[in-house]
Short mmCIF file of C-alpha atoms and ligand atoms in Angstrom, two decimals:
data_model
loop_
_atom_site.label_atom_id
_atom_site.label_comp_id
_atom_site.label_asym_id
_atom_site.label_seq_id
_atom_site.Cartn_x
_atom_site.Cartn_y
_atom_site.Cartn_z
CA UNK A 1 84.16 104.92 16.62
CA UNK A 2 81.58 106.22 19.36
CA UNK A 3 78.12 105.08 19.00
CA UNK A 4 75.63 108.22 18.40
CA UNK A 5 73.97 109.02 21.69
CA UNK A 6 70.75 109.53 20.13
CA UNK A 7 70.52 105.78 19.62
CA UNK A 8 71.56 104.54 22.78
CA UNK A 9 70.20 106.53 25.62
CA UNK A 10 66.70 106.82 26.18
CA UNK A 11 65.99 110.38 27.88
CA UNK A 12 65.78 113.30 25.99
CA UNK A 13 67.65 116.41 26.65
CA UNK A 14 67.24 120.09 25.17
CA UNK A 15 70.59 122.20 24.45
CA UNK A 16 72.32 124.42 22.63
CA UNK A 17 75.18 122.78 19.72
CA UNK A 18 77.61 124.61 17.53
CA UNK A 19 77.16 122.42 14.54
CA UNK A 20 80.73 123.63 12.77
CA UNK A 21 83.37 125.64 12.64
CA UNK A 22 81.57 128.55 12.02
CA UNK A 23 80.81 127.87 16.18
CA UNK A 24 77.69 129.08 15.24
CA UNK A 25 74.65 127.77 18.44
CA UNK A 26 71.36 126.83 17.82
CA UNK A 27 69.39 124.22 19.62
CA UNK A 28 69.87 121.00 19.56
CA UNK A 29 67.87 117.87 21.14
CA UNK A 30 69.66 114.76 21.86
CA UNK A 31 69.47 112.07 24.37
CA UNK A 32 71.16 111.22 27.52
CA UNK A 33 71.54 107.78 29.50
CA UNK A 34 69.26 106.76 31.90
CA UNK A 35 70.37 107.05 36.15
CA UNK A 36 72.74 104.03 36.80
CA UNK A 37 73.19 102.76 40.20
CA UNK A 38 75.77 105.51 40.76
CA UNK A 39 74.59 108.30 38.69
CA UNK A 40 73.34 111.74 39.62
CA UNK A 41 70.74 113.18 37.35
CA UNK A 42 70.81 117.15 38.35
CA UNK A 43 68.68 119.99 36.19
CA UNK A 44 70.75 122.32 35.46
CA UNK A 45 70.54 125.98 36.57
CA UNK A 46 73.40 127.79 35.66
CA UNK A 47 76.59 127.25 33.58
CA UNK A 48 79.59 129.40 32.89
CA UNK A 49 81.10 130.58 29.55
CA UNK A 50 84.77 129.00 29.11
CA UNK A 51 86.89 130.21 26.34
CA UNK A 52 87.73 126.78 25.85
CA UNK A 53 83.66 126.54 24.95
CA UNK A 54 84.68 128.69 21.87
CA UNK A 55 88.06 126.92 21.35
CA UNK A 56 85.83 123.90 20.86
CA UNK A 57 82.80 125.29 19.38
CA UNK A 58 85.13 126.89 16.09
CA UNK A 59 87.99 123.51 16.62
CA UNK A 60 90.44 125.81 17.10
CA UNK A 61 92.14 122.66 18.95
CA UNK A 62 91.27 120.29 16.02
CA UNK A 63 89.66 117.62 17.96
CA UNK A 64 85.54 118.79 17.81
CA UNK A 65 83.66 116.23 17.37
CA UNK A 66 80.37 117.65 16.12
CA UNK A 67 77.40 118.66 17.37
CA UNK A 68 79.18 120.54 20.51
CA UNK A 69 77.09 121.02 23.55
CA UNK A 70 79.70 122.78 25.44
CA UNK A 71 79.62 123.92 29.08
CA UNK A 72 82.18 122.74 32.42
CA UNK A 73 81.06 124.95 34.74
CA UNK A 74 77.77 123.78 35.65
CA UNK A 75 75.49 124.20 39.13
CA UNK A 76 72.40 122.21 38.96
CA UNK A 77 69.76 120.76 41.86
CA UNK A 78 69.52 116.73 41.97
CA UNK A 79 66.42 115.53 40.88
CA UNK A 80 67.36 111.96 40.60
CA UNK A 81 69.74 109.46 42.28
CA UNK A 82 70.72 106.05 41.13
CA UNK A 83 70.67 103.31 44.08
CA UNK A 84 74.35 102.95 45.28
CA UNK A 85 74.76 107.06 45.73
CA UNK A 86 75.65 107.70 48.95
CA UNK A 87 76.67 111.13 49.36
CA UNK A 88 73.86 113.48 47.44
CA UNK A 89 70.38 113.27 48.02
CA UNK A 90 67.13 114.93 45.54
CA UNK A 91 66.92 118.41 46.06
CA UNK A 92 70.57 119.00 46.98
CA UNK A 93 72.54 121.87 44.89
CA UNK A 94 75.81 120.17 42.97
CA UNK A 95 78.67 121.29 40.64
CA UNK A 96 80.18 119.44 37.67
CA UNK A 97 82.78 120.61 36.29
CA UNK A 98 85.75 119.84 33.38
CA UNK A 99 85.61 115.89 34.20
CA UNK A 100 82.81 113.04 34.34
CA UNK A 101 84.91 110.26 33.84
CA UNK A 102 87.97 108.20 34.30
CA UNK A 103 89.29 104.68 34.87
CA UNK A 104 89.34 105.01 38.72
CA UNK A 105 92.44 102.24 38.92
CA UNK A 106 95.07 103.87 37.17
CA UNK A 107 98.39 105.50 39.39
CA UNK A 108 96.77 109.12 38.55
CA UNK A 109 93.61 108.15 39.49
CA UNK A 110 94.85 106.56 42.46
CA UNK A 111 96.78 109.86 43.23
CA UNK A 112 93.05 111.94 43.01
CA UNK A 113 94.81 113.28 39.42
CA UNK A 114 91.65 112.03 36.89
CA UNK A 115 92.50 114.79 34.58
CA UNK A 116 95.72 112.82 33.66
CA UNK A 117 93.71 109.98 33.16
CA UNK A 118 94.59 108.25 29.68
CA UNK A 119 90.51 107.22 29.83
CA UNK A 120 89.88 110.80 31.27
CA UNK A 121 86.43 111.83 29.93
CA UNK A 122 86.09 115.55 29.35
CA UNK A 123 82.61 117.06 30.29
CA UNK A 124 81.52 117.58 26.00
CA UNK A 125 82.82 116.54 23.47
CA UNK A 126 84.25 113.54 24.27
CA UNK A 127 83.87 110.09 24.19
CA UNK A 128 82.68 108.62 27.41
CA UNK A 129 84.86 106.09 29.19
CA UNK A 130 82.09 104.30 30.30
CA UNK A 131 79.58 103.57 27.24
CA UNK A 132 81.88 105.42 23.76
CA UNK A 133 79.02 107.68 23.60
CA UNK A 134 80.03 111.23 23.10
CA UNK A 135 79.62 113.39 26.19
CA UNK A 136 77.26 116.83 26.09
CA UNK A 137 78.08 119.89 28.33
CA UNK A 138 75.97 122.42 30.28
CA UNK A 139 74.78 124.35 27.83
CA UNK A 140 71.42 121.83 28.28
CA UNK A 141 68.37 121.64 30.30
CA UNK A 142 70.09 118.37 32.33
CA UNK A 143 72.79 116.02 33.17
CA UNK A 144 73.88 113.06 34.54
CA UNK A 145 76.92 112.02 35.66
CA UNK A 146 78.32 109.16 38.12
CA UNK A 147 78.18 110.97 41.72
CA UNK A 148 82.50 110.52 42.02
CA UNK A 149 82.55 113.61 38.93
CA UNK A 150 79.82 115.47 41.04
CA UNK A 151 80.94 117.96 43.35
CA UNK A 152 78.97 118.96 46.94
CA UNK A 153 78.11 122.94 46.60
CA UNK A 154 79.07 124.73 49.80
CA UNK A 155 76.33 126.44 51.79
CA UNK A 156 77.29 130.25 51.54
CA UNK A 157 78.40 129.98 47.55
CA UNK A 158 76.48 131.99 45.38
CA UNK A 159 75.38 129.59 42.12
CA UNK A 160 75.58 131.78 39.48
CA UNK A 161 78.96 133.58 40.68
CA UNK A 162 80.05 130.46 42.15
CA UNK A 163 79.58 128.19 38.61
CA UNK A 164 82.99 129.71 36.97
CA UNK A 165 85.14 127.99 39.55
CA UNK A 166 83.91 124.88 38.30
CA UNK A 167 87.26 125.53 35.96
CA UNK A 168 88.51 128.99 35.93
CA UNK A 169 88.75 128.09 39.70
CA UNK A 170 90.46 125.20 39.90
CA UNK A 171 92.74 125.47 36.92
CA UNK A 172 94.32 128.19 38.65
CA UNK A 173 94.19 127.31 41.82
CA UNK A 174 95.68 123.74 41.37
CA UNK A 175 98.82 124.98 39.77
CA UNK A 176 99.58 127.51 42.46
CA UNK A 177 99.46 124.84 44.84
CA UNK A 178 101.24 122.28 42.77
CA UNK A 179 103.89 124.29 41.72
CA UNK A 180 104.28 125.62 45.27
CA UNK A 181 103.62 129.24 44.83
CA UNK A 182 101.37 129.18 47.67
CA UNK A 183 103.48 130.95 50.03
CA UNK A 184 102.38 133.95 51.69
CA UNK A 185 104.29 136.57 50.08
CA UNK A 186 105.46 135.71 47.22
CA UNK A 187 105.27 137.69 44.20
CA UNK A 188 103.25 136.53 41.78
CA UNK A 189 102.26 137.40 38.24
CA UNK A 190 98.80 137.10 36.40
CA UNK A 191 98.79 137.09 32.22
CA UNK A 192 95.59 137.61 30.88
CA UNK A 193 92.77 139.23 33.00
CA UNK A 194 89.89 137.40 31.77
CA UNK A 195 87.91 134.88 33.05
CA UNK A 196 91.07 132.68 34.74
CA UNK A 197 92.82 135.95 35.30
CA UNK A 198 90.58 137.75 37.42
CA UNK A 199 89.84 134.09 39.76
CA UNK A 200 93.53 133.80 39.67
CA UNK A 201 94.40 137.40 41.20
CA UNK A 202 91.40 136.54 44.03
CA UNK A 203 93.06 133.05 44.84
CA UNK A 204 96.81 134.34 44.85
CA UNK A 205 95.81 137.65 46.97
CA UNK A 206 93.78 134.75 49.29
CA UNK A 207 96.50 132.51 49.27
CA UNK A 208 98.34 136.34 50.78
CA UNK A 209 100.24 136.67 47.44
CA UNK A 210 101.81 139.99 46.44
CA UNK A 211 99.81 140.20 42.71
CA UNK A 212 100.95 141.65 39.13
CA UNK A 213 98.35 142.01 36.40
CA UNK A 214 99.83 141.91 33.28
CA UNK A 215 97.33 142.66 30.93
CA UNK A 216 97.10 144.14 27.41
CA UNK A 217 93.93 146.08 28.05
CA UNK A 218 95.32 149.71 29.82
CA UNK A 219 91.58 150.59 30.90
CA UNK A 220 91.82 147.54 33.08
CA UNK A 221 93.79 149.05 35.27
CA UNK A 222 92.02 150.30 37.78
CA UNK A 223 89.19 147.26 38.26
CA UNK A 224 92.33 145.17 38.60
CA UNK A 225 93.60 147.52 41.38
CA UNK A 226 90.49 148.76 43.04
CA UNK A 227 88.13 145.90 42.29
CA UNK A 228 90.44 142.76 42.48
CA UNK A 229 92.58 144.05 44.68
CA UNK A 230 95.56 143.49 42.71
CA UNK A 231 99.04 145.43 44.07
CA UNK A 232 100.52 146.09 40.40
CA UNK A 233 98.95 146.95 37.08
CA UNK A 234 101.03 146.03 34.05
CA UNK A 235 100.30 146.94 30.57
CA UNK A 236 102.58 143.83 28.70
CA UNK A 237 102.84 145.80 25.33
CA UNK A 238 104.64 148.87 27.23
CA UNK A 239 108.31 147.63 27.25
CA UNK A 240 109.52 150.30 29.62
CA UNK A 241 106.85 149.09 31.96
CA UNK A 242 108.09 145.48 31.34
CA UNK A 243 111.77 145.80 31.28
CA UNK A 244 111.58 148.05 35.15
CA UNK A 245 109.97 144.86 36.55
CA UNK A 246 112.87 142.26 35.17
CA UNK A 247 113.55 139.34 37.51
CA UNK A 248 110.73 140.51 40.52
CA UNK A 249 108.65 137.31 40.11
CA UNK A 250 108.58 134.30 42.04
CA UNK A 251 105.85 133.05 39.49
CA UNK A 252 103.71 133.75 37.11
CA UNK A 253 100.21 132.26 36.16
CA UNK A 254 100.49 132.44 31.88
CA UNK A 255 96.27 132.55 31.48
CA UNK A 256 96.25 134.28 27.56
CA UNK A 257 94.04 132.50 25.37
CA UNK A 258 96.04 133.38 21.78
CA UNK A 259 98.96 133.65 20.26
CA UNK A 260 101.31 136.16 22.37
CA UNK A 261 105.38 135.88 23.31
CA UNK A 262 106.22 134.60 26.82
CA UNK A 263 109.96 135.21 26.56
CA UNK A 264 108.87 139.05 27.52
CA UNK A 265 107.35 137.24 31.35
CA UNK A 266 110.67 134.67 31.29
CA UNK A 267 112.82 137.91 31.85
CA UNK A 268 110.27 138.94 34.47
CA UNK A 269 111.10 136.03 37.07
CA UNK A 270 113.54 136.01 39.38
CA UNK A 271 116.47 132.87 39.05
CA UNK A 272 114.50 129.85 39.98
CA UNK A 273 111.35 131.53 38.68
CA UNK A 274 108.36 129.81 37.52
CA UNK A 275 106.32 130.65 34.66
CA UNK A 276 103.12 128.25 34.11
CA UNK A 277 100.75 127.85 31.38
CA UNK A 278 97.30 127.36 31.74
CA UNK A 279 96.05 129.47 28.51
CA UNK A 280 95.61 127.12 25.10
CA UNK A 281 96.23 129.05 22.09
CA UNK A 282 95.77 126.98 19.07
CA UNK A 283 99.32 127.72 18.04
CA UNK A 284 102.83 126.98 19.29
CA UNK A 285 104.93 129.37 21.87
CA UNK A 286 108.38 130.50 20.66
CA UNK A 287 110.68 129.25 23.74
CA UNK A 288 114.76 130.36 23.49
CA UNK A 289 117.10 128.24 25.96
CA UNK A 290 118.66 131.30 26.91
CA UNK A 291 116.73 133.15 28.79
CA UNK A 292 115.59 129.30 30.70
CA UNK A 293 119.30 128.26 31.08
CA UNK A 294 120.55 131.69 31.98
CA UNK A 295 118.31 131.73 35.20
CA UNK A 296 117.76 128.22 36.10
CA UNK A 297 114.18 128.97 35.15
CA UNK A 298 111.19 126.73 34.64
CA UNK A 299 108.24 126.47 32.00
CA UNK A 300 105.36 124.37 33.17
CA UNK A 301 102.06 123.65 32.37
CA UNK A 302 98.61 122.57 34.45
CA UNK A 303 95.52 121.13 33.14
CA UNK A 304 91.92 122.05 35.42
CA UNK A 305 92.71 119.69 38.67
CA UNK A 306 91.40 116.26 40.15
CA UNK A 307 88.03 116.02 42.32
CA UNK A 308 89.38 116.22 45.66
CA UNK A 309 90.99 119.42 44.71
CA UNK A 310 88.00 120.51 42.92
CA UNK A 311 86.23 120.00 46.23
CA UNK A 312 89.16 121.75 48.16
CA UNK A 313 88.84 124.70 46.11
CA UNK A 314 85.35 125.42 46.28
CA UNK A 315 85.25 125.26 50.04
CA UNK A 316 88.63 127.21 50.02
CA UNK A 317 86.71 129.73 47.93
CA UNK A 318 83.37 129.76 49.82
CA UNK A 319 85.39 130.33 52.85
CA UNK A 320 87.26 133.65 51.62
CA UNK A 321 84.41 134.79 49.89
CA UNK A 322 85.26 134.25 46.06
CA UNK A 323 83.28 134.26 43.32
CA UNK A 324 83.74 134.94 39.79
CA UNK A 325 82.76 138.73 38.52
CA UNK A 326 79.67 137.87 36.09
CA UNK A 327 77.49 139.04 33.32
CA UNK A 328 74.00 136.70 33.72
CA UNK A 329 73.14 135.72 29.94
CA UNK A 330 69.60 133.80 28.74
CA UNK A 331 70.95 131.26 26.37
CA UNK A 332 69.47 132.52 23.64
CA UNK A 333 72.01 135.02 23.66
CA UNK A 334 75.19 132.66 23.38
CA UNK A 335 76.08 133.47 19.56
CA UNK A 336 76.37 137.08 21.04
CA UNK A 337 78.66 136.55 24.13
CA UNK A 338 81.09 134.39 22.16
CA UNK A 339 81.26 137.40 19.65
CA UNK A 340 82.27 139.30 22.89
CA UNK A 341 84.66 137.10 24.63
CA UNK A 342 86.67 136.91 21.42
CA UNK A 343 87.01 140.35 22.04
CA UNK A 344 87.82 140.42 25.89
CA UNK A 345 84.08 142.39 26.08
CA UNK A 346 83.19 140.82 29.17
CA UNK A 347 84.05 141.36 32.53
CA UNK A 348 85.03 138.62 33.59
CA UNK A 349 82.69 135.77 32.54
CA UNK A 350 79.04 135.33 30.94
CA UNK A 351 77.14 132.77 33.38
CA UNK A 352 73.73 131.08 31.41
CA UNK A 353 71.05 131.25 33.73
CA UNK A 354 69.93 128.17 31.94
CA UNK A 355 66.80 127.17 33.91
CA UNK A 356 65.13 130.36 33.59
CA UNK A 357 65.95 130.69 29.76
CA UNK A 358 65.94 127.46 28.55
CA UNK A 359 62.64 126.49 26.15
CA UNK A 360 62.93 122.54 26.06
CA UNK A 361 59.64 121.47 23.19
CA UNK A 362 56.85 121.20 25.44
CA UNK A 363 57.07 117.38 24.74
CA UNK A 364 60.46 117.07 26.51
CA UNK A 365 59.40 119.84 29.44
CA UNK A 366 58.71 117.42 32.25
CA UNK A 367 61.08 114.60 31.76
CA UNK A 368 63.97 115.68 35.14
P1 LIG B 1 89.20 134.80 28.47
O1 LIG B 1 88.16 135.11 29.48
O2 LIG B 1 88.92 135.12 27.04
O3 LIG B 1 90.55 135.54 28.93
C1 LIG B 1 91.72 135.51 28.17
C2 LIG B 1 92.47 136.83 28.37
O4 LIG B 1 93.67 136.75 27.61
C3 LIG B 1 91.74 138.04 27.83
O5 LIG B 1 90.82 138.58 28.73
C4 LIG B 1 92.90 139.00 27.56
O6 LIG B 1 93.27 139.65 28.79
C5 LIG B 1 94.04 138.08 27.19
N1 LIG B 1 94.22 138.05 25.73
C6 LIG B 1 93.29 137.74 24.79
N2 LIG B 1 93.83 137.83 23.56
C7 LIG B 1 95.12 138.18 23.73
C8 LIG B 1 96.22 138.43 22.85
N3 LIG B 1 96.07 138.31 21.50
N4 LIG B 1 97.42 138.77 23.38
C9 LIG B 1 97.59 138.88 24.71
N5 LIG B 1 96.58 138.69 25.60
C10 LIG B 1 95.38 138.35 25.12
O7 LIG B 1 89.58 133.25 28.50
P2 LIG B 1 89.55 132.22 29.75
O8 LIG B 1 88.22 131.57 29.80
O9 LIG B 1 90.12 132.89 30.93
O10 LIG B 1 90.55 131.10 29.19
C11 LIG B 1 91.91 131.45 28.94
C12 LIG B 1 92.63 130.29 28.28
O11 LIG B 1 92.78 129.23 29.23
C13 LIG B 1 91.92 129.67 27.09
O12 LIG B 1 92.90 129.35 26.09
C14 LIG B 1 91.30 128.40 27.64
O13 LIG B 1 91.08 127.40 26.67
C15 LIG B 1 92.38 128.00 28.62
N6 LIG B 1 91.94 127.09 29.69
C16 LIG B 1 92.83 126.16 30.10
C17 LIG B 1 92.51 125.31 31.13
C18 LIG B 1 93.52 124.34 31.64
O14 LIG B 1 93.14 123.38 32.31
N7 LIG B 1 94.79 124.56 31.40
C19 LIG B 1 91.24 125.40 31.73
C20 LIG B 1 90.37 126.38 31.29
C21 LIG B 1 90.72 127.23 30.27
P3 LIG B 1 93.81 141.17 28.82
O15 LIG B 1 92.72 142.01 28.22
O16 LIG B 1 94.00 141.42 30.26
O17 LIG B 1 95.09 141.19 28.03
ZN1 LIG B 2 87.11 125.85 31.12
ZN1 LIG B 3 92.65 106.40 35.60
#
């Protein structure tokens, strides 16, 4: 049973919590642990919208513990450090994103793979490895988190367009790379053109991909085209448009957040094909053997990516000049942009500017 952070830590914080499944936000003070020797204590200044936030904030995945303080895609500025840090300094801009925790011994540890962790600690909504307090996101005036789950922010990398990489970033750009469809070239297909969709089509076209959007939104076409840069525009409900691309792909990135069929993008890979998950619907996928036997094809998954990829991608992406397409949001307008993303209103992700919309209780103001 995890002990109630509220007892245990000593520092205030000031957030916002969905408090059931209604995912409903209002604020929420609660407490977080003092700077340990290898802690960084950052304020934070702005933090993306996930649609995992809103899988969590309704427990669409069944696992909410609540109060939820969601947020993983958080830029802050340190304003503390504990006495063993030895790479970030006060005053210095850092990201956290889907991780603050793991064992640091295990094989994937060892192998920079902390997401597959067994004592993995999730950003919110989790309990912590180190202390079985439950963890609070970046929906929140500050954090703190031990300086090996804190990532260095390059130089040229905008903070609020920047902050969505944090995990749209590298949970698609990890499982191009791990799955190797990396190569310049290749033909790759996007699902979903949302918040991982519209990273994903930047990354593969950097990576010097040849890029389908399949999307179920027609009047995305042209953004996807024009905008992104995408080469092909898909509507996935058209079947003639689907069945004249059969066996064209030598991937595709599977980024839909509900229920859809992916036997429809099985038929769309070449033999030897690839199609990976990232999306999380709350429900099963339908998957035939057929159409995986018939073409020696593969279903995968990927979950976000380990630090030193993290790091990786955010210099890879600072380098070519991505950044997420954004909608600024105070956080008093959360409730609202949830409401929104349900429906795909949004293009491509809210960011919080936190700092300049957060109203801490004058009592807590001057605590970070
Ligand atoms: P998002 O911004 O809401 O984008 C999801 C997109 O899916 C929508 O823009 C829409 O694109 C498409 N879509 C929505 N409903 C659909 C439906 N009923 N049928 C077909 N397509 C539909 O969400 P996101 O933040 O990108 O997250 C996407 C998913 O990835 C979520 O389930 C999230 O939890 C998961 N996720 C996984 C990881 C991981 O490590 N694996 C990390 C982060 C997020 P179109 O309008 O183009 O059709
Ligand atoms: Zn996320
Ligand atoms: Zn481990």
């Amino acid at each position: 049973m995890a002990k109630s952070p509220e007892s245990e830590h000593p520092i205030k914080a000031y957030g916002y919590a969905a408090r059931d499944t209604s995912g409903t936000f209002s604020p929420l003070t609660f407490s977080r642990r003092a700077t340990r020797d290898k802690d960084v204590r950052f304020k934070v200044l702005y933090c993306g919208i996930c649609h995992s936030d809103l899988h969590f904030a309704k427990n669409e995945w069944g696992v909410t513990t609540y109060p939820v303080v969601p947020g993983h895609e958080i830029v802050g500025v340190v304003t503390e450090v504990g006495s063993k840090v030895k790479t970030f300094k006060v005053g210095e801009t850092v990201g956290v994103g889907c991780l603050v925790g793991s064992c640091r011994s295990c094989q994937s540890c060892s192998n920079n793979l902390e997401q597959f962790c067994p004592k993995m600690t999730f950003t919110y909504a989790f309990p912590n490895y180190s202390d079985g307090t439950i963890t609070y996101g970046g929906y929140s005036d500050h954090m703190v988190a031990d300086e090996h789950f804190v990532l260095h922010w390059p130089d040229n990398l905008p903070l609020d367009s920047g902050a969505p990489l944090l995990c749209a970033g590298i949970t698609t750009y990890s499982p191009l790379k791990h799955y190797g469809l990396d190569k310049p070239g290749m033909k790759i297909g996007i699902v979903g053109l949302g918040g991982l969709g519209h990273v994903a089509v930047k990354i593969a076209k950097a990576l010097g991909a040849e890029v389908t959007v399949f999307s179920t939104t027609p009047d995305k076409k042209e953004e996807a085209l024009d905008g992104l840069k995408a080469d092909h525009f898909i509507v996935s409900k058209d079947m003639d448009q689907m069945q004249a691309a059969t066996g064209t792909l030598d991937g595709i990135l599977d980024t839909v957040s509900a229920s859809h069929p992916i036997v429809p993008f099985l038929n769309i890979l070449k033999t030897d094909g690839k199609l990976v998950l990232v999306g999380m619907p709350g429900v099963p996928h339908e998957l035939p053997a057929f159409p995986l036997v018939l073409g020696r094809k593969i279903v995968g998954g990927s979950n976000i990516g380990g630090l030193k990829e993290t790091q990786e991608m955010l210099d890879f992406c600072a380098k070519h000049g991505i950044t997420a397409d954004i909608e600024v949001i105070p956080i008093d307008y959360v409730n609202t942009a949830m409401d929104r993303l349900l429906k795909s209103d949004v293009r491509y992700r809210f960011v919080i500017d936190v700092a300049n919309s957060i109203k801490a209780p004058s009592e807590l103001r001057s605590r970070v």
